[in-house]
């Protein structure tokens, strides 16, 4: 086991937190995690997090849904049992295509939306009965928490963090 | 202050002259009599083989379907088949062609009127396209004032400058309107033909006569003039008062007045726009009607208008004339282009699919004509106005790259020109359509006027609307998701 100690620095204002994150990054310390009660705009950029690829997955899920709709309408209405329903041309898929567009649209949206949400749940590791990973309940109300792993530099980190306006600095044993 | 460069001025004047020459040429070469038209038709069949033959082939194919469908729809009119030129005559001709020689003259007369309409229609398509774009830029501008949106404030002067093009296009529109209704020298609107409302005339058309409470020349002319007057009055007022706003310093009194007038304008615009699309476009096919047509025309012009705002903004920014505009503003314009492209597709498809699905003959003829005679532009339009923008502008990063938006925008503008083309041409020239000197000249002519009026208007006022209370916010506008290239982003986080 490597280092299992982390510093928890608490802040009460998102602007102060942003400046603290920038200060810690400037000193080339790794920030393990930041816990916030609400989204702080620009925090991901300040922490240097890679942009999300969720939109890209949604695009491909949408294409999947569209293909599924095309295949389904073609198989059911044209290949399997091409009946004359109210004079609609069921000789080829393209001839009857306008009638299928509402289905194609809805299935595209359905696939894109639901599969993206499920992807989000899986990547974020969220599910029912999941044990909360909250280090301090105050971070869901009015406190912000920055977690930095310690590698025998406790004193230096504490000094840096207290300069950034932290209201409370704790050293915690993890696990 | 921006300086309208001599080079651009010369370029625009050259476009106007070149366009005017081409327009004059197209009017000059249009057939003067039925004999001329016959000659042109003979040339089409003998020399210009491929082109003419393909038309004939298309016609043969569609006879089977069209004669059947149309005779159901316009059964009672067929008795009056000698009419000047509208859909009913087309049916009669479709039938007469099958019958053979003895109706040749009728056919020649029909083609003669279509060929005579060609230069007018070419002019009308471009005129309506540019007039509509300038108008919708003005409406978008009014909507930004009413919504008190902050991001677009730095673009206000760009939009005002583009709306300056409303004045010359309105004047030309007025001339076209008067030459159709008072002087009777163009024949684009079949219901204006002589005897259509007169039961004793061979041209009598009971269907159109039933609509004469709306479709009558004096009413049409007065309404058209009222539309143009309302739009130009607002433009004149808001431009003057927007410049006043810069130095007003009267506790936002001018600003609030501009707000109130814009609310009133949007209300009036929504009414006049609907009626304008019935009068100026749907009136070309007096036997056809569609309820969402006004919205459809609106969507087409709105997406073109946003594209034009983006183009002019990108150009002026590249000249350093818009210091307050950053990549986020461009990104927002591109989002609007993207969104309204899809909105247009939604309305286009809603109109098409409802008519296709129910397949009621009097409605379906509209699309039968367009699909048989205009297949390539009809289908290309959907690709250009929907498939291309949705794939190109979907990515957030691409939406702030100027050259990407220029490519996407050119395709969107081309697509919506075709859209207007397909709204107008099938009703006026039918199968005699082509894209040649007449159409290109009209485009160049109005493009030249556009460049001249827009950039000289932009040079006349401070490019930054200083008096607007949202100016500061607009200059600091920043969409968090995009990287700004070559801009100091130190003040953002």
XYZ file of C-alpha atoms in Angstrom:
668
model
C 0.000 0.000 0.000
C 1.171 3.453 -0.895
C 0.230 6.654 0.820
C -3.232 6.470 2.333
C -3.321 9.887 3.894
C -5.250 12.766 2.311
C -5.814 16.380 3.198
C -9.371 17.652 3.303
C -9.545 21.416 2.874
C -12.931 23.074 3.385
C -14.159 26.260 1.707
C -17.415 28.148 2.024
C -17.391 30.071 -1.242
C -17.086 28.822 -4.806
C -14.989 31.807 -5.926
C -12.500 31.155 -3.123
C -12.511 27.492 -4.051
C -11.732 28.291 -7.694
C -8.782 30.448 -6.698
C -7.574 27.743 -4.308
C -7.754 25.101 -7.052
C -5.713 27.334 -9.342
C -3.150 27.981 -6.589
C -2.771 24.266 -5.829
C -2.460 23.440 -9.545
C 0.166 26.176 -9.898
C 2.231 24.385 -7.250
C 1.854 21.145 -9.256
C 0.002 19.220 -6.608
C -2.431 16.587 -7.729
C -6.031 17.220 -6.712
C -7.732 13.920 -6.052
C -11.290 15.193 -5.878
C -13.409 18.272 -5.236
C -16.802 17.902 -3.583
C -19.358 20.657 -4.217
C -23.014 21.135 -3.276
C -23.758 22.520 -6.770
C -22.005 22.791 -10.151
C -19.231 25.392 -10.173
C -18.692 26.753 -13.688
C -15.133 26.408 -14.879
C -14.055 24.056 -12.112
C -13.335 21.240 -14.561
C -11.176 23.537 -16.685
C -9.296 24.810 -13.613
C -8.679 21.242 -12.437
C -7.538 20.276 -15.919
C -10.124 17.542 -16.363
C -10.506 16.087 -19.845
C -13.736 17.119 -21.610
C -16.589 14.641 -21.505
C -17.206 12.321 -24.452
C -20.823 11.712 -23.499
C -22.137 13.759 -26.461
C -20.131 11.604 -28.859
C -21.618 8.415 -27.444
C -25.085 9.959 -27.760
C -24.466 10.634 -31.443
C -23.610 6.995 -32.088
C -26.541 5.775 -30.003
C -28.751 8.017 -32.142
C -27.394 6.473 -35.324
C -28.031 3.052 -33.824
C -31.630 4.012 -33.105
C -32.084 5.340 -36.616
C -30.686 2.165 -38.146
C -32.896 0.076 -35.907
C -35.973 2.035 -36.994
C -35.089 1.683 -40.665
C -34.480 -2.021 -40.307
C -37.656 -2.547 -38.307
C -39.978 -0.622 -40.643
C -38.426 -2.242 -43.686
C -38.682 -5.754 -42.276
C -42.213 -5.440 -40.899
C -43.928 -3.289 -43.512
C -42.070 -4.148 -46.719
C -40.349 -7.542 -46.421
C -42.411 -9.631 -44.072
C -45.965 -8.765 -45.005
C -46.331 -5.979 -47.573
C -50.074 -5.401 -47.313
C -51.963 -2.657 -49.087
C -52.993 -0.487 -46.167
C -55.145 2.391 -47.365
C -53.333 2.566 -50.699
C -49.924 3.309 -49.224
C -47.182 2.057 -51.557
C -45.478 -0.843 -49.837
C -43.410 -1.946 -52.864
C -40.193 -0.543 -51.493
C -39.112 1.095 -48.281
C -38.221 4.372 -49.965
C -41.657 4.746 -51.547
C -43.356 4.559 -48.177
C -40.574 6.359 -46.312
C -42.470 9.510 -45.267
C -44.835 7.368 -43.225
C -41.882 5.923 -41.305
C -40.178 9.211 -40.495
C -42.044 9.823 -37.215
C -40.915 6.400 -36.004
C -37.378 6.952 -37.225
C -37.216 10.283 -35.433
C -38.623 9.017 -32.157
C -36.433 5.929 -32.034
C -33.352 8.016 -32.777
C -34.164 10.284 -29.845
C -35.160 7.362 -27.650
C -31.914 5.475 -28.207
C -29.742 8.568 -27.939
C -31.358 9.765 -24.735
C -31.729 6.535 -22.807
C -28.462 4.920 -23.733
C -26.613 8.149 -22.974
C -28.220 8.326 -19.531
C -27.345 4.706 -18.841
C -23.798 5.375 -20.013
C -23.643 8.290 -17.638
C -24.831 6.152 -14.726
C -22.312 3.448 -15.491
C -19.354 5.777 -15.950
C -20.289 7.754 -12.830
C -20.935 4.561 -10.885
C -24.407 5.541 -9.758
C -27.109 3.012 -9.018
C -29.809 2.331 -6.446
C -28.528 1.125 -3.049
C -25.086 2.431 -3.899
C -23.270 3.506 -0.765
C -22.679 7.259 -0.692
C -19.026 8.264 -1.031
C -19.411 11.517 0.778
C -16.454 12.394 3.005
C -18.384 15.043 4.892
C -22.149 15.696 4.838
C -21.577 19.461 4.865
C -20.424 19.285 1.235
C -24.023 18.663 0.160
C -25.188 21.813 1.875
C -22.893 24.827 2.053
C -19.256 23.649 2.092
C -16.770 22.821 -0.652
C -14.091 20.228 -0.065
C -10.802 19.737 -1.861
C -9.055 16.405 -1.362
C -5.281 16.199 -1.945
C -3.211 13.082 -1.380
C -0.275 13.483 0.995
C 3.229 12.237 0.160
C 5.221 13.232 3.251
C 4.586 16.893 2.536
C 1.921 17.586 5.135
C 3.415 20.795 6.447
C 3.970 22.322 3.036
C 0.442 21.472 1.864
C -1.176 22.733 5.043
C 0.675 26.033 4.745
C -0.345 26.408 1.099
C -3.986 25.568 1.770
C -4.362 27.849 4.753
C -3.106 30.682 2.552
C -5.900 29.999 0.039
C -8.665 30.758 2.510
C -9.589 27.287 3.715
C -11.885 27.415 6.736
C -10.840 23.974 7.969
C -7.972 21.653 7.094
C -8.028 18.022 8.206
C -5.610 15.213 7.606
C -7.539 12.013 7.150
C -6.525 8.374 6.924
C -8.211 6.796 3.944
C -9.170 3.137 4.279
C -15.850 53.770 -37.250
C -15.905 51.363 -40.157
C -14.864 52.636 -43.566
C -16.740 51.241 -46.568
C -13.758 50.468 -48.770
C -13.696 51.747 -52.338
C -12.827 48.269 -53.544
C -15.948 46.730 -52.067
C -18.047 49.628 -53.349
C -16.748 49.138 -56.889
C -17.337 45.417 -56.588
C -20.945 45.893 -55.516
C -21.636 48.408 -58.268
C -20.100 46.017 -60.792
C -22.427 43.290 -59.529
C -25.436 45.600 -59.857
C -24.508 46.614 -63.406
C -23.725 43.079 -64.490
C -26.959 41.852 -62.943
C -28.999 44.644 -64.507
C -27.505 43.850 -67.916
C -28.348 40.184 -67.535
C -31.883 40.981 -66.390
C -32.386 43.315 -69.341
C -31.042 40.633 -71.664
C -33.398 38.011 -70.261
C -36.398 40.295 -70.757
C -35.193 41.135 -74.253
C -34.812 37.496 -75.284
C -38.153 36.391 -73.841
C -40.572 35.538 -76.655
C -42.739 38.464 -77.819
C -45.427 36.386 -79.512
C -46.698 32.856 -79.803
C -44.728 32.500 -83.059
C -41.517 33.273 -81.141
C -42.425 30.677 -78.565
C -43.072 28.073 -81.259
C -39.671 28.781 -82.718
C -38.041 28.310 -79.321
C -39.937 25.065 -78.834
C -38.872 23.852 -82.269
C -35.275 24.642 -81.400
C -35.604 22.762 -78.144
C -36.748 19.614 -79.907
C -34.408 19.709 -82.912
C -31.063 21.198 -81.794
C -30.929 21.055 -78.045
C -31.918 17.394 -78.138
C -30.984 16.067 -74.743
C -32.607 18.784 -72.717
C -35.907 18.885 -74.513
C -36.213 15.161 -74.809
C -35.741 14.662 -71.130
C -38.630 17.051 -70.530
C -40.827 15.193 -72.940
C -39.997 11.928 -71.295
C -40.866 13.267 -67.894
C -44.153 14.531 -69.229
C -45.071 11.208 -70.784
C -44.382 9.480 -67.542
C -46.475 11.775 -65.471
C -49.469 11.858 -67.780
C -50.664 8.585 -66.452
C -50.784 9.845 -62.893
C -51.424 13.515 -63.373
C -54.216 13.422 -65.877
C -56.093 11.104 -63.624
C -55.443 13.024 -60.420
C -55.933 16.474 -61.840
C -59.076 15.769 -63.739
C -60.608 14.703 -60.451
C -59.470 17.898 -58.777
C -60.340 20.359 -61.477
C -62.966 18.397 -63.305
C -65.348 21.289 -63.675
C -62.680 23.638 -64.983
C -61.607 21.426 -67.804
C -64.553 22.675 -69.804
C -62.838 26.054 -69.813
C -59.562 24.574 -70.889
C -58.757 27.495 -73.211
C -57.885 29.672 -70.240
C -54.770 31.790 -70.273
C -52.500 29.767 -68.045
C -52.985 28.069 -64.773
C -53.065 24.576 -63.504
C -56.363 23.807 -65.168
C -54.820 24.585 -68.527
C -51.957 22.318 -67.722
C -54.404 19.475 -67.326
C -56.077 20.365 -70.553
C -52.714 20.402 -72.274
C -51.653 17.180 -70.699
C -54.765 15.690 -72.199
C -54.428 17.546 -75.480
C -50.871 16.355 -75.996
C -52.146 12.852 -75.831
C -54.827 13.707 -78.362
C -52.256 15.002 -80.774
C -51.791 17.673 -83.398
C -55.003 19.671 -83.317
C -54.218 21.159 -79.934
C -50.721 22.243 -80.837
C -51.663 25.897 -80.774
C -53.024 25.650 -77.288
C -49.842 24.039 -76.139
C -47.790 26.726 -77.848
C -49.799 29.434 -76.149
C -49.281 27.764 -72.803
C -45.527 27.507 -73.302
C -45.477 31.074 -74.608
C -46.897 32.355 -71.327
C -44.504 30.252 -69.320
C -41.538 31.569 -71.294
C -42.814 35.118 -70.899
C -42.986 34.562 -67.163
C -39.413 33.328 -66.943
C -37.513 36.607 -66.592
C -40.162 37.919 -64.209
C -40.000 34.808 -62.058
C -36.201 34.830 -61.989
C -36.321 38.411 -60.769
C -39.106 37.648 -58.320
C -37.333 34.684 -56.697
C -34.175 36.667 -55.961
C -36.149 39.730 -54.945
C -38.279 37.808 -52.503
C -35.229 35.978 -51.162
C -33.284 39.159 -50.429
C -36.317 41.115 -49.241
C -37.277 38.290 -46.922
C -33.786 37.913 -45.501
C -33.482 41.637 -44.781
C -36.914 41.586 -43.188
C -36.174 38.585 -41.002
C -32.888 40.098 -39.849
C -34.964 43.056 -38.708
C -37.394 40.733 -36.949
C -34.617 38.809 -35.253
C -33.209 42.140 -34.130
C -36.598 43.171 -32.734
C -36.857 39.830 -30.945
C -33.455 40.379 -29.338
C -34.631 43.753 -28.042
C -37.872 42.273 -26.754
C -36.118 39.323 -25.111
C -33.592 41.760 -23.598
C -30.959 39.293 -24.605
C -27.494 40.412 -23.678
C -25.249 38.338 -25.926
C -26.406 39.925 -29.174
C -26.063 43.585 -28.219
C -22.645 43.885 -29.896
C -24.294 42.601 -33.086
C -27.101 45.173 -33.077
C -25.399 47.497 -35.521
C -24.676 44.599 -37.873
C -28.344 43.650 -37.893
C -29.437 47.253 -38.330
C -27.066 47.602 -41.271
C -28.414 44.447 -42.950
C -31.973 45.657 -42.476
C -31.029 48.742 -44.536
C -31.355 46.442 -47.538
C -35.088 46.354 -46.814
C -35.477 49.804 -48.370
C -34.238 49.146 -51.939
C -35.762 45.656 -52.069
C -39.092 47.057 -50.898
C -39.021 49.705 -53.595
C -38.326 47.096 -56.277
C -41.020 44.863 -54.784
C -43.447 47.761 -54.976
C -42.608 48.205 -58.647
C -43.129 44.512 -59.326
C -46.415 44.569 -57.421
C -47.670 47.582 -59.349
C -46.551 46.190 -62.692
C -48.525 43.031 -61.963
C -51.670 44.559 -60.547
C -52.013 48.009 -62.116
C -50.015 47.811 -65.334
C -50.728 44.112 -66.022
C -47.352 43.638 -67.665
C -46.445 40.448 -65.862
C -48.469 37.275 -65.683
C -47.086 35.440 -62.699
C -50.369 35.501 -60.789
C -52.921 33.503 -62.804
C -55.888 34.913 -60.919
C -55.045 38.373 -62.262
C -55.728 37.240 -65.820
C -58.627 38.809 -67.612
C -62.065 37.242 -67.249
C -61.222 34.867 -64.393
C -64.001 36.370 -62.271
C -66.424 36.907 -65.151
C -68.922 34.055 -65.617
C -69.475 34.995 -69.277
C -65.788 34.766 -70.111
C -64.084 31.628 -71.445
C -61.449 32.265 -68.767
C -63.980 32.071 -65.947
C -62.747 29.988 -63.022
C -65.398 29.268 -60.378
C -62.852 28.083 -57.823
C -60.863 31.294 -57.969
C -64.075 33.294 -58.167
C -65.072 31.742 -54.859
C -61.927 33.232 -53.349
C -62.383 36.639 -54.903
C -63.281 38.175 -51.535
C -59.575 37.823 -50.729
C -57.921 37.410 -54.119
C -58.804 40.602 -55.914
C -56.409 43.073 -57.439
C -57.245 46.202 -55.407
C -57.218 44.314 -52.104
C -53.991 42.538 -52.986
C -52.262 45.759 -53.989
C -53.366 47.654 -50.898
C -52.365 44.813 -48.591
C -48.959 44.500 -50.243
C -48.325 48.203 -49.827
C -49.411 48.039 -46.176
C -46.976 45.193 -45.439
C -44.079 47.078 -46.972
C -45.083 50.270 -45.205
C -45.305 48.636 -41.772
C -41.916 46.946 -42.074
C -40.124 49.993 -43.427
C -41.727 52.278 -40.847
C -40.363 50.142 -38.029
C -36.949 49.939 -39.629
C -36.783 53.675 -40.111
C -37.885 54.318 -36.543
C -35.683 51.781 -34.777
C -32.571 52.689 -36.708
C -33.000 56.365 -35.878
C -33.808 55.698 -32.229
C -31.102 53.112 -31.788
C -28.504 55.695 -32.778
C -30.228 58.180 -30.494
C -29.870 55.647 -27.687
C -26.073 55.997 -27.877
C -26.124 59.533 -26.555
C -29.566 59.710 -24.970
C -28.589 59.573 -21.294
C -32.208 59.966 -20.251
C -32.587 57.205 -17.697
C -33.287 54.505 -20.319
C -36.333 56.322 -21.665
C -35.257 55.874 -25.300
C -34.299 52.281 -24.592
C -37.732 51.516 -23.170
C -39.471 53.232 -26.068
C -37.477 51.073 -28.485
C -38.491 48.031 -26.461
C -42.187 48.879 -26.656
C -42.115 49.650 -30.354
C -40.312 46.356 -31.015
C -43.041 44.446 -29.168
C -45.620 46.130 -31.362
C -43.627 45.387 -34.484
C -43.301 41.684 -33.744
C -47.062 41.509 -33.251
C -47.718 43.271 -36.550
C -45.015 41.289 -38.308
C -46.494 37.922 -37.398
C -49.802 38.985 -38.946
C -48.341 40.651 -42.034
C -45.877 37.811 -42.630
C -48.642 35.216 -42.735
C -50.730 37.300 -45.123
C -47.681 38.208 -47.192
C -46.881 34.540 -47.771
C -50.465 33.897 -48.890
C -50.502 36.910 -51.168
C -47.044 36.801 -52.654
C -46.272 33.088 -52.792
C -49.349 30.949 -52.272
C -51.284 33.263 -54.617
C -49.118 31.957 -57.445
C -51.013 28.651 -57.123
C -54.548 29.936 -56.554
C -56.068 26.443 -56.530
C -53.844 25.219 -53.757
C -53.822 26.003 -50.071
C -51.881 24.966 -46.996
C -52.381 26.114 -43.428
C -48.807 26.104 -42.192
C -47.470 27.842 -45.279
C -46.846 31.160 -43.529
C -44.724 29.484 -40.871
C -42.871 27.537 -43.485
C -41.915 30.677 -45.407
C -40.980 32.291 -42.102
C -38.668 29.422 -41.145
C -36.960 29.444 -44.520
C -36.282 33.166 -44.387
C -35.321 33.145 -40.704
C -32.590 30.557 -41.074
C -31.248 32.429 -44.121
C -31.354 35.676 -42.158
C -29.319 34.198 -39.303
C -26.802 32.847 -41.784
C -26.463 36.279 -43.344
C -25.963 37.875 -39.918
C -23.210 35.332 -39.252
C -21.589 36.052 -42.647
C -21.578 39.817 -42.253
C -20.373 39.504 -38.656
C -17.523 37.195 -39.623
C -16.525 39.504 -42.471
C -16.613 42.679 -40.393
C -14.802 41.029 -37.513
C -12.047 39.892 -39.849
C -11.695 43.556 -40.880
C -11.362 44.541 -37.218
C -14.592 46.527 -37.291
C -16.271 44.634 -34.457
C -13.993 44.746 -31.407
C -16.664 43.488 -29.013
C -17.404 40.274 -30.893
C -15.699 37.077 -29.750
C -15.916 33.395 -30.658
C -18.856 32.866 -28.329
C -21.022 35.260 -30.331
C -20.174 33.347 -33.502
C -20.944 30.139 -31.659
C -24.388 31.414 -30.701
C -25.170 32.483 -34.256
C -24.170 29.032 -35.480
C -26.429 27.447 -32.879
C -29.313 29.497 -34.223
C -28.438 28.468 -37.795
C -28.395 24.849 -36.712
C -31.608 25.034 -34.713
C -33.618 26.878 -37.322
C -32.357 24.588 -40.099
C -34.020 21.773 -38.216
C -37.078 23.900 -37.553
C -37.364 24.542 -41.291
C -37.066 20.806 -41.991
C -39.730 20.099 -39.428
C -42.173 22.467 -41.104
C -41.237 21.367 -44.615
C -41.752 17.749 -43.712
C -44.958 18.439 -41.791
C -46.407 20.126 -44.836
C -45.168 17.497 -47.254
C -46.003 14.439 -45.193
C -49.554 15.496 -44.306
C -50.329 16.103 -47.969
C -48.544 12.948 -49.130
C -50.282 10.815 -46.522
C -53.834 11.957 -47.131
C -53.236 12.305 -50.876
C -56.247 14.537 -51.529
C -55.990 15.415 -55.238
C -56.461 19.190 -54.917
C -53.586 19.361 -52.453
C -51.353 16.692 -53.917
C -51.025 18.305 -57.365
C -48.714 20.849 -55.737
C -46.131 18.227 -54.849
C -46.741 16.034 -57.901
C -45.721 18.977 -60.068
C -42.666 19.711 -57.943
C -41.570 16.130 -57.657
C -41.949 15.318 -61.345
C -40.554 18.467 -62.919
C -38.136 19.673 -60.203
C -36.881 16.401 -58.791
C -33.212 17.304 -58.472
C -33.620 20.721 -56.794
C -36.518 19.401 -54.725
C -34.434 16.595 -53.232
C -31.183 18.569 -53.163
C -32.930 21.197 -51.080
C -33.635 18.731 -48.294
C -30.025 17.559 -48.267
C -28.672 21.119 -48.295
C -31.078 22.504 -45.711
C -31.169 19.558 -43.364
C -28.620 16.785 -43.752
C -25.639 19.049 -44.387
C -26.186 21.565 -41.550
C -27.119 18.875 -39.033
C -23.899 16.973 -39.636
C -21.653 20.018 -40.012
C -22.913 22.157 -37.150
C -23.665 19.426 -34.640
C -20.227 19.553 -33.089
C -19.842 22.332 -30.544
C -16.199 22.996 -31.440
C -17.012 23.524 -35.112
C -19.640 26.155 -34.362
C -17.075 28.822 -33.553
C -14.725 28.205 -36.476
C -15.437 30.941 -39.055
C -14.523 29.004 -42.214
C -16.682 26.116 -41.100
C -19.646 28.415 -40.660
C -18.969 30.017 -44.029
C -19.058 26.624 -45.757
C -22.168 25.555 -43.887
C -23.766 28.934 -44.483
C -23.171 28.924 -48.229
C -24.909 25.564 -48.487
C -27.772 26.773 -46.275
C -28.247 29.945 -48.322
C -28.077 27.970 -51.572
C -30.618 25.523 -50.202
C -33.032 28.234 -49.203
C -32.667 29.995 -52.533
C -33.707 26.704 -54.109
C -36.540 26.553 -51.612
C -37.920 29.912 -52.787
C -37.236 28.847 -56.378
C -39.388 25.752 -55.899
C -42.132 27.772 -54.242
C -42.350 30.171 -57.193
C -41.180 28.559 -60.417
C -43.513 25.558 -60.798
C -46.491 27.889 -60.613
C -45.200 30.438 -63.102
C -42.982 28.651 -65.637
C -43.795 25.022 -64.935
C -41.667 22.603 -66.905
C -39.912 25.440 -68.783
C -37.626 26.128 -65.832
C -33.880 26.355 -66.039
C -31.116 28.026 -64.115
C -29.381 30.369 -66.516
C -28.586 33.976 -67.250
C -31.906 35.322 -65.973
C -31.641 33.644 -62.587
C -27.945 34.297 -62.043
C -28.225 37.938 -63.110
C -31.077 38.544 -60.693
C -29.014 37.014 -57.901
C -25.967 39.152 -58.742
C -28.107 42.268 -59.044
C -29.617 41.874 -55.584
C -26.333 40.749 -54.080
C -24.740 43.951 -55.345
C -27.522 46.047 -53.850
C -27.177 44.099 -50.623
C -23.444 44.708 -50.313
C -23.769 48.363 -51.197
C -26.594 49.210 -48.814
C -25.467 47.041 -45.911
C -21.873 48.198 -45.715
C -22.616 51.841 -46.405
C -25.249 51.706 -43.645
C -22.769 50.060 -41.283
C -20.229 52.801 -41.978
C -22.727 55.482 -40.999
C -23.040 54.650 -37.302
C -20.894 53.736 -34.341
C -20.354 49.959 -34.566
C -20.859 49.665 -30.794
C -24.314 50.568 -29.428
C -22.974 52.482 -26.444
C -26.271 53.404 -24.843
C -27.579 49.853 -24.443
C -27.720 48.806 -20.779
C -26.676 45.249 -21.705
C -23.591 46.263 -23.659
C -21.087 45.392 -20.914
C -22.597 41.964 -20.479
C -22.534 41.396 -24.221
C -18.853 42.277 -24.503
C -18.056 39.798 -21.726
C -20.287 37.110 -23.173
C -18.585 33.782 -22.888
C -19.951 30.347 -23.572
C -18.111 28.055 -21.181
C -17.843 25.105 -23.473
C -15.642 26.437 -26.272
C -12.029 27.382 -26.581
C -11.495 30.932 -27.716
C -8.719 31.103 -30.263
C -6.333 34.016 -30.221
C -8.230 35.922 -27.584
C -7.126 36.858 -24.094
C -9.201 34.732 -21.777
C -7.522 35.849 -18.589
C -10.643 37.559 -17.313
C -12.702 34.404 -17.645
C -12.667 31.267 -15.690
